[in-house]
Amino acid sequence: MFPSPTHSSSPTPSSSSGWPPPAPRRCPPPCSRATPASTGCWQHARTGTGSAGRSAWGEDSVSCCSTPPGAPGRCWATATEEAGGGDDALPALLPRLASELPADEYRVAAVLHPNIWHGHGPGQISAWLDRAGRAGLALIDPLEDWRQALLAADVVIGDHGSVTYYAAALGTPVLLGAAPLDSLDPDAPIADFIRTAPGLDARAPLRGQVDALIESHIPQPGPMRFTSSVPGEAAVRLRRAFYGLMAAPEPPGPALLLPLPLPDPEPAFRTAPRYVLTRVLAGPEVVVTRYADPAREPAGAGDAHLAVHEDTRDPGQLGLADVVFRNGAPDDPRFGPPGRWAAEVLDRHPHCALAAYVTGPSSCVVRTRDGALLRLTAGAEADADPAVYASAVHAWLAAGRTLAALVEDGLTVRTGSTDHHAVVAAEADGPTTGGTRQRPSPTPADRSTAHANGADTPRAGRRSPRTGS
């Protein structure tokens, strides 16, 4: 999938020349010293952390999404590349996965073989995947955390390497992004798997393929059966074999593997602009679907707006944003109190309707164009990015609903099939530097003027973010 890191200047002999001769297609019986033992990697993948359970891998961890992959409406998609084939499908695919899958319902990670990192270098890999990283892609350490990512995955997109086969052996749905059969022994079990596993259509929308695979997946027994004939016995058998080779007695006590460590918490940090679709319901309740830096306007019902992180790569997007937000500690002296920062943002960007300062994993402070200052705090059961609450407040007010209803009843935000409830409280407004100029909410004509300077004119009620962040 990535361009092959190895190149040869010598011509390759044609197979029709008869040289080199084809390898014999027979396997001699194993010698008397062969020991069926499985591998510690496979034993770890099968057992995980034991009592921690699969969802623990996804709880705010670097190898998983900032929400549990097993929770309703959440999907943890892992892309794996081991072989370093002859085309560049994965560098093109990963930005698409990160932008076409809704940001609050999916998390995308990539596991690249160490040879790819060594062959191309971290700089080239970072350049290829820069856009995907700003849209939320997690790059997994190929030596330490790939097994945790595999355990957490709801779906794996891979090639003909062992990680993809391990995923199938675990019963995880697998889509083949690229898997050339000509590099495999046709009689090998993995070749049979490659022939029968579903393939990814890179020319078609990705979300439908991912969802359809998860919904219709039936685990196949072959990969599990052929991965190991003695599952769970790697530690016992390998220790016995090693001490036998040394002609030394085994230590007393059982042979055990160290448990896999839970990765350190590291939620997704996206600075790419979000294209946001909203539908306002009674309650107050708002359905929100956010896409990070989509190349084209996503399909879906509802009103659209653009939410842009203040640290976006493209500052021009800030002039088009309906919502501008940032993440930081509420006492960060560089920005002042969140309310003052929000007032300054609204002064700098006259077409912005709402500014939001995300103060922690479950809270944010928002200021509206009319000057209201609100604190939104998620309930104990909520686990969404607080910036999604800011987009919901914007949608609620844009639909002509009142702030009083939000303060009285709170706000329920639905992402996918998951509901998140937030308490809304009016904040006391502290002093601001230079005051806050209050402007009326921009009219459609005002917004069209903003787009006239090098931007696409939006359709009524919609805004199409340009590619880039």
Coordinates of C-alpha atoms in Angstrom, one line a residue:
M1 CA 0.0 0.0 0.0
F2 CA 2.8 2.4 0.8
P3 CA 5.5 2.5 -2.0
S4 CA 8.0 -0.2 -1.5
P5 CA 11.0 1.0 0.4
T6 CA 13.3 -1.4 -1.5
H7 CA 14.3 -0.8 -5.1
S8 CA 16.4 -2.8 -7.4
S9 CA 18.2 -1.5 -10.5
S10 CA 18.8 -4.9 -12.0
P11 CA 16.2 -6.4 -14.4
T12 CA 13.9 -9.0 -13.2
P13 CA 14.1 -12.3 -15.2
S14 CA 10.9 -13.1 -17.0
S15 CA 9.0 -16.0 -15.7
S16 CA 8.7 -17.4 -19.2
S17 CA 12.5 -17.8 -19.4
G18 CA 12.3 -20.7 -17.0
W19 CA 14.7 -19.1 -14.5
P20 CA 14.6 -19.1 -11.6
P21 CA 12.9 -22.5 -11.6
P22 CA 9.6 -22.6 -9.6
A23 CA 9.9 -23.8 -6.0
P24 CA 8.6 -27.3 -5.4
R25 CA 5.0 -27.2 -4.1
R26 CA 5.5 -29.7 -1.4
C27 CA 6.3 -29.4 2.3
P28 CA 8.6 -31.9 3.8
P29 CA 7.5 -33.3 7.2
P30 CA 8.8 -31.3 10.2
C31 CA 12.0 -32.5 11.7
S32 CA 12.0 -34.1 15.1
R33 CA 13.0 -30.8 16.8
A34 CA 10.0 -28.8 15.6
T35 CA 7.7 -27.7 18.4
P36 CA 4.1 -26.5 17.8
A37 CA 4.0 -23.6 20.3
S38 CA 1.9 -20.7 18.9
T39 CA 3.2 -17.2 19.7
G40 CA 3.1 -14.8 22.6
C41 CA 1.6 -12.1 20.3
W42 CA -1.4 -14.3 19.4
Q43 CA -1.8 -15.4 23.1
H44 CA -1.9 -11.7 24.1
A45 CA -4.4 -10.9 21.3
R46 CA -6.7 -13.7 22.4
T47 CA -6.6 -12.9 26.1
G48 CA -6.1 -9.1 26.3
T49 CA -6.0 -8.0 29.9
G50 CA -8.4 -10.6 31.2
S51 CA -10.7 -8.9 33.6
A52 CA -10.2 -5.4 32.0
G53 CA -12.3 -6.4 29.1
R54 CA -12.3 -5.2 25.5
S55 CA -13.9 -1.8 26.2
A56 CA -11.0 -0.8 28.5
W57 CA -8.8 -0.5 25.4
G58 CA -11.0 2.2 24.0
E59 CA -11.5 4.4 27.1
D60 CA -9.6 7.6 26.3
S61 CA -6.6 5.7 25.1
V62 CA -4.0 6.5 22.5
S63 CA -4.6 3.3 20.6
C64 CA -8.3 3.8 20.7
C65 CA -11.0 6.4 20.4
S66 CA -11.8 8.8 23.3
T67 CA -15.0 6.9 23.8
P68 CA -15.4 3.1 24.3
P69 CA -15.5 1.3 20.9
G70 CA -18.0 -1.1 22.3
A71 CA -20.5 1.6 23.2
P72 CA -23.6 2.1 21.0
G73 CA -22.9 4.2 18.0
R74 CA -19.1 4.0 18.3
C75 CA -16.7 2.4 15.9
W76 CA -12.9 1.9 16.2
A77 CA -11.5 1.4 12.7
T78 CA -7.9 0.2 12.4
A79 CA -5.9 0.2 9.1
T80 CA -2.8 -2.0 9.0
E81 CA 0.0 -2.1 6.5
E82 CA 2.8 -4.6 6.6
A83 CA 4.1 -5.6 3.2
G84 CA 5.0 -2.2 1.6
G85 CA 3.4 -3.0 -1.8
G86 CA 3.8 -1.2 -5.0
D87 CA 1.2 1.5 -4.9
D88 CA 0.2 4.4 -2.6
A89 CA -3.3 3.3 -1.6
L90 CA -2.9 3.7 2.2
P91 CA -1.6 7.3 2.1
A92 CA -4.7 8.2 0.1
L93 CA -7.1 6.0 2.0
L94 CA -6.3 7.2 5.5
P95 CA -7.2 10.9 5.0
R96 CA -10.4 9.7 3.4
L97 CA -11.3 7.5 6.4
A98 CA -10.6 10.3 8.8
S99 CA -12.8 12.7 7.0
E100 CA -15.6 10.6 5.6
L101 CA -16.4 8.8 8.8
P102 CA -18.3 11.0 11.4
A103 CA -15.8 12.3 13.9
D104 CA -18.0 11.6 17.0
E105 CA -19.0 8.1 15.9
Y106 CA -15.7 6.6 14.6
R107 CA -12.0 6.7 15.4
V108 CA -9.4 5.7 12.9
A109 CA -5.9 4.4 13.7
A110 CA -3.1 3.1 11.5
V111 CA -0.6 0.4 12.4
L112 CA 2.4 0.5 10.0
H113 CA 5.1 -2.2 10.0
P114 CA 8.5 -1.1 11.3
N115 CA 10.0 -1.7 7.9
I116 CA 7.8 1.0 6.4
W117 CA 8.9 3.5 9.1
H118 CA 12.5 2.4 8.5
G119 CA 12.3 2.4 4.7
H120 CA 10.6 5.8 4.2
G121 CA 11.6 7.6 7.4
P122 CA 9.3 9.3 10.0
G123 CA 9.5 12.6 8.0
Q124 CA 8.0 11.1 4.9
I125 CA 5.4 9.1 6.8
S126 CA 4.4 12.3 8.7
A127 CA 4.1 14.2 5.4
W128 CA 1.9 11.6 3.8
L129 CA -0.4 11.4 6.8
D130 CA -0.4 15.1 8.0
R131 CA -3.9 15.9 6.8
A132 CA -5.2 12.6 8.2
G133 CA -3.6 13.4 11.6
R134 CA -5.2 16.8 11.8
A135 CA -8.5 15.1 11.1
G136 CA -8.0 12.7 14.1
L137 CA -6.0 9.7 12.8
A138 CA -4.0 7.9 15.5
L139 CA -0.7 6.4 14.5
I140 CA 0.0 3.3 16.6
D141 CA 3.4 2.3 17.8
P142 CA 4.1 -0.9 15.7
L143 CA 6.2 -2.4 18.5
E144 CA 4.2 -1.7 21.6
D145 CA 0.5 -0.9 21.1
W146 CA -0.6 -2.7 17.9
R147 CA -2.1 -5.6 19.9
Q148 CA -4.2 -3.2 22.0
A149 CA -5.4 -1.5 18.8
L150 CA -6.3 -4.9 17.4
L151 CA -8.3 -5.8 20.5
A152 CA -10.2 -2.5 20.4
A153 CA -11.0 -2.6 16.7
D154 CA -14.6 -2.9 15.4
V155 CA -13.3 -3.3 11.9
V156 CA -9.8 -3.7 10.4
I157 CA -8.7 -2.6 6.9
G158 CA -5.5 -4.3 6.0
D159 CA -3.4 -6.3 3.6
H160 CA -2.0 -9.8 3.5
G161 CA 0.1 -9.4 6.6
S162 CA -0.1 -11.2 9.9
V163 CA -1.9 -8.4 11.8
T164 CA -4.8 -8.6 9.3
Y165 CA -4.9 -12.4 9.7
Y166 CA -4.8 -12.1 13.5
A167 CA -7.8 -9.7 13.2
A168 CA -9.8 -12.3 11.2
A169 CA -8.8 -15.0 13.7
L170 CA -10.2 -12.9 16.5
G171 CA -13.5 -12.7 14.6
T172 CA -13.1 -9.0 13.8
P173 CA -14.6 -7.8 10.5
V174 CA -11.8 -7.3 7.9
L175 CA -11.8 -5.4 4.6
L176 CA -8.8 -5.9 2.3
G177 CA -7.4 -2.6 1.0
A178 CA -4.6 -4.3 -1.0
A179 CA -3.6 -7.9 -0.9
P180 CA -1.7 -9.3 -4.0
L181 CA -2.1 -13.1 -4.3
D182 CA 1.0 -13.4 -6.4
S183 CA 3.2 -13.0 -3.3
L184 CA 1.6 -15.9 -1.5
D185 CA 1.8 -19.6 -1.7
P186 CA -1.6 -20.5 -3.3
D187 CA -1.9 -23.5 -0.9
A188 CA -1.2 -21.4 2.3
P189 CA -4.2 -20.7 4.6
I190 CA -3.7 -17.0 4.3
A191 CA -4.0 -17.2 0.5
D192 CA -7.4 -18.9 0.9
F193 CA -8.4 -16.1 3.3
I194 CA -7.3 -13.4 0.9
R195 CA -9.4 -15.0 -1.9
T196 CA -12.6 -15.1 0.2
A197 CA -12.4 -11.9 2.3
P198 CA -14.3 -8.8 1.2
G199 CA -12.3 -6.1 -0.5
L200 CA -12.5 -2.4 -0.1
D201 CA -13.7 -0.4 -3.1
A202 CA -11.6 2.8 -2.9
R203 CA -13.7 4.5 -5.6
A204 CA -16.9 4.2 -3.5
P205 CA -17.9 6.0 -0.3
L206 CA -16.2 4.4 2.7
R207 CA -18.8 4.7 5.4
G208 CA -21.3 2.5 3.7
Q209 CA -18.8 -0.2 3.2
V210 CA -17.6 -0.1 6.8
D211 CA -21.1 -0.1 8.2
A212 CA -22.3 -2.9 5.9
L213 CA -19.4 -5.1 6.8
I214 CA -20.0 -4.7 10.5
E215 CA -23.7 -5.4 10.2
S216 CA -23.4 -8.5 8.0
H217 CA -20.1 -10.0 9.3
I218 CA -20.0 -13.7 10.1
P219 CA -16.7 -14.8 11.6
Q220 CA -15.0 -17.5 9.5
P221 CA -13.4 -20.5 11.4
G222 CA -10.4 -20.9 9.1
P223 CA -8.2 -18.1 10.4
M224 CA -8.7 -19.1 14.1
R225 CA -8.0 -22.7 13.3
F226 CA -4.9 -22.1 11.2
T227 CA -3.3 -19.4 13.4
S228 CA -2.6 -21.9 16.1
S229 CA -3.4 -25.5 16.9
V230 CA -2.5 -24.9 20.6
P231 CA -4.1 -21.5 21.4
G232 CA -3.2 -20.2 24.8
E233 CA -0.2 -22.5 25.3
A234 CA 2.6 -20.3 24.0
A235 CA 4.2 -19.5 27.3
V236 CA 4.2 -23.1 28.5
R237 CA 5.4 -24.7 25.4
L238 CA 8.1 -22.1 24.5
R239 CA 9.6 -22.1 28.0
R240 CA 9.7 -25.9 28.0
A241 CA 11.4 -25.9 24.6
F242 CA 14.0 -23.2 25.5
Y243 CA 15.0 -24.9 28.7
G244 CA 15.1 -28.2 26.9
L245 CA 17.6 -26.8 24.4
M246 CA 19.7 -25.7 27.3
A247 CA 19.4 -29.0 29.1
A248 CA 18.3 -27.1 32.2
P249 CA 15.3 -27.7 34.5
E250 CA 12.4 -25.4 34.1
P251 CA 11.8 -22.9 37.0
P252 CA 9.0 -23.8 39.4
G253 CA 5.6 -22.2 39.0
P254 CA 3.5 -21.6 35.9
A255 CA 4.8 -20.0 32.7
L256 CA 3.0 -16.7 32.4
L257 CA 3.1 -13.7 30.0
L258 CA 3.1 -10.2 31.2
P259 CA -0.3 -8.6 30.7
L260 CA -0.7 -6.0 28.0
P261 CA -0.6 -2.5 29.5
L262 CA -3.5 -0.2 29.0
P263 CA -2.3 2.7 26.8
D264 CA -2.1 6.1 28.4
P265 CA -5.2 8.3 27.9
E266 CA -4.9 10.5 24.8
P267 CA -8.2 11.6 23.3
A268 CA -8.3 12.6 19.6
F269 CA -7.1 16.2 19.0
R270 CA -8.5 17.5 15.7
T271 CA -7.6 21.0 14.3
A272 CA -9.2 20.3 10.9
P273 CA -12.4 22.4 10.3
R274 CA -15.6 20.5 11.1
Y275 CA -18.5 20.4 8.7
V276 CA -21.5 20.0 11.0
L277 CA -25.0 18.8 10.2
T278 CA -27.7 19.4 12.9
R279 CA -31.3 18.6 13.4
V280 CA -33.1 20.4 16.3
L281 CA -35.7 18.3 18.2
A282 CA -37.9 19.1 21.2
G283 CA -36.4 18.4 24.6
P284 CA -34.2 20.5 24.1
E285 CA -32.4 17.9 21.9
V286 CA -30.1 18.4 18.9
V287 CA -28.8 15.6 16.6
V288 CA -25.2 16.5 15.5
T289 CA -23.0 14.8 12.9
R290 CA -19.5 16.3 12.4
Y291 CA -17.0 15.6 9.7
A292 CA -13.4 16.6 9.9
D293 CA -12.1 18.4 6.7
P294 CA -14.3 16.6 4.2
A295 CA -13.2 16.9 0.6
R296 CA -16.8 17.4 -0.5
E297 CA -20.0 18.2 1.2
P298 CA -21.2 15.1 3.0
A299 CA -24.7 13.8 2.4
G300 CA -27.2 14.0 5.2
A301 CA -30.3 15.7 6.4
G302 CA -30.3 18.9 8.5
D303 CA -28.8 22.4 8.6
A304 CA -25.1 22.8 8.1
H305 CA -22.6 25.1 9.7
L306 CA -18.8 25.3 9.9
A307 CA -16.9 24.9 13.2
V308 CA -13.2 25.8 13.1
H309 CA -10.5 25.3 15.7
E310 CA -8.5 28.5 16.4
D311 CA -5.3 26.6 15.7
T312 CA -6.4 25.5 12.2
R313 CA -3.7 25.3 9.6
D314 CA -5.7 27.6 7.3
P315 CA -6.6 30.9 9.1
G316 CA -8.8 31.8 6.2
Q317 CA -11.3 29.3 7.5
L318 CA -11.8 31.4 10.6
G319 CA -13.5 34.2 8.6
L320 CA -16.0 31.7 7.3
A321 CA -16.7 29.9 10.6
D322 CA -20.1 30.0 12.4
V323 CA -18.4 28.5 15.5
V324 CA -14.8 29.2 16.5
F325 CA -13.4 27.1 19.4
R326 CA -10.2 26.2 21.1
N327 CA -9.0 23.8 23.9
G328 CA -7.1 24.9 27.0
A329 CA -6.9 25.3 30.7
P330 CA -9.4 27.9 32.0
D331 CA -6.6 29.7 33.8
D332 CA -4.2 29.8 30.9
P333 CA -2.6 33.3 31.2
R334 CA -2.0 33.5 27.4
F335 CA -5.7 33.8 26.7
G336 CA -7.3 35.1 29.9
P337 CA -10.6 33.9 31.3
P338 CA -12.6 31.9 28.7
G339 CA -15.3 34.6 28.6
R340 CA -12.8 37.3 27.6
W341 CA -11.2 35.1 25.0
A342 CA -14.6 34.4 23.5
A343 CA -15.5 38.1 23.4
E344 CA -12.2 38.8 21.6
V345 CA -12.9 36.1 19.0
L346 CA -16.3 37.5 18.3
D347 CA -14.7 40.9 17.8
R348 CA -12.1 39.6 15.4
H349 CA -14.5 37.5 13.4
P350 CA -17.7 39.4 12.7
H351 CA -19.4 36.5 10.9
C352 CA -18.9 34.1 13.7
A353 CA -22.1 33.5 15.7
L354 CA -20.6 31.6 18.7
A355 CA -17.2 31.2 20.3
A356 CA -16.4 28.2 22.6
Y357 CA -13.5 27.6 25.0
V358 CA -13.2 23.9 25.8
T359 CA -12.0 23.9 29.4
G360 CA -11.8 20.1 30.0
P361 CA -12.9 16.7 28.9
S362 CA -16.5 17.4 29.9
S363 CA -17.0 21.2 29.9
C364 CA -16.8 24.3 27.8
V365 CA -17.7 28.0 28.1
V366 CA -19.5 29.6 25.1
R367 CA -20.4 33.2 24.3
T368 CA -23.1 34.0 21.8
R369 CA -23.2 36.9 19.4
D370 CA -25.8 38.5 21.6
G371 CA -23.4 38.5 24.5
A372 CA -24.7 35.6 26.6
L373 CA -22.0 33.7 28.4
L374 CA -22.8 30.0 29.2
R375 CA -21.0 27.1 30.8
L376 CA -21.9 23.6 29.5
T377 CA -21.0 20.7 31.8
A378 CA -21.6 17.1 30.7
G379 CA -23.3 14.6 33.0
A380 CA -21.4 11.7 34.5
E381 CA -22.5 9.4 31.7
A382 CA -21.6 11.7 28.8
D383 CA -18.3 11.2 26.9
A384 CA -18.5 13.4 23.9
D385 CA -16.1 16.1 22.8
P386 CA -17.4 19.3 24.5
A387 CA -17.1 21.2 21.3
V388 CA -20.0 19.2 20.0
Y389 CA -22.2 20.8 22.7
A390 CA -21.1 24.3 21.4
S391 CA -22.3 23.3 17.9
A392 CA -25.6 22.1 19.4
V393 CA -26.1 25.4 21.2
H394 CA -25.5 27.3 17.9
A395 CA -28.0 25.1 16.1
W396 CA -30.6 25.5 18.9
L397 CA -30.3 29.3 18.8
A398 CA -30.2 29.5 15.0
A399 CA -33.5 27.6 14.9
G400 CA -35.1 30.5 16.9
R401 CA -35.2 28.6 20.2
T402 CA -34.5 30.3 23.5
L403 CA -31.5 30.3 25.9
A404 CA -34.0 30.1 28.8
A405 CA -35.1 26.6 27.7
L406 CA -31.5 25.5 27.7
V407 CA -30.7 26.8 31.2
E408 CA -33.9 25.4 32.6
D409 CA -33.9 21.9 31.0
G410 CA -30.3 21.4 30.0
L411 CA -29.2 20.1 26.5
T412 CA -29.2 16.6 25.1
V413 CA -26.9 16.1 22.1
R414 CA -27.2 12.9 20.0
T415 CA -24.3 11.7 18.0
G416 CA -25.0 8.5 16.1
S417 CA -27.2 6.4 18.4
T418 CA -25.7 7.8 21.7
D419 CA -27.3 10.6 23.8
H420 CA -25.1 13.0 25.8
H421 CA -26.7 15.3 28.4
A422 CA -25.2 18.6 29.4
V423 CA -26.2 21.1 32.1
V424 CA -26.3 24.7 30.9
A425 CA -25.6 27.5 33.4
A426 CA -25.4 31.2 32.8
E427 CA -21.9 32.6 33.7
A428 CA -21.1 35.9 35.3
D429 CA -19.4 38.1 32.8
G430 CA -16.1 39.4 34.0
P431 CA -14.3 42.5 32.6
T432 CA -13.0 42.3 29.1
T433 CA -10.1 44.2 27.5
G434 CA -11.5 47.1 25.4
G435 CA -15.0 45.9 25.8
T436 CA -17.1 43.7 23.5
R437 CA -18.7 45.2 20.4
Q438 CA -22.0 43.5 20.0
R439 CA -23.0 43.0 16.4
P440 CA -26.3 41.6 15.1
S441 CA -26.2 38.1 13.8
P442 CA -25.0 38.2 10.2
T443 CA -27.7 37.9 7.5
P444 CA -27.5 35.5 4.5
A445 CA -26.3 38.4 2.4
D446 CA -23.5 39.1 4.9
R447 CA -22.4 35.5 4.7
S448 CA -22.5 35.5 0.9
T449 CA -20.2 38.5 1.0
A450 CA -17.8 36.7 3.2
H451 CA -17.7 33.8 0.7
A452 CA -17.2 36.1 -2.3
N453 CA -13.5 36.6 -1.6
G454 CA -12.2 33.3 -2.9
A455 CA -14.7 31.0 -1.3
D456 CA -17.6 29.1 -2.7
T457 CA -21.0 30.8 -2.2
P458 CA -23.0 28.5 0.1
R459 CA -26.4 27.1 -0.6
A460 CA -29.2 28.5 1.6
G461 CA -28.7 27.1 5.1
R462 CA -25.5 25.3 4.2
R463 CA -21.8 26.1 4.1
S464 CA -19.2 24.1 2.3
P465 CA -15.7 24.2 4.0
R466 CA -12.8 24.3 1.7
T467 CA -10.3 21.5 1.8
G468 CA -7.5 22.2 4.1
S469 CA -7.0 22.9 7.8

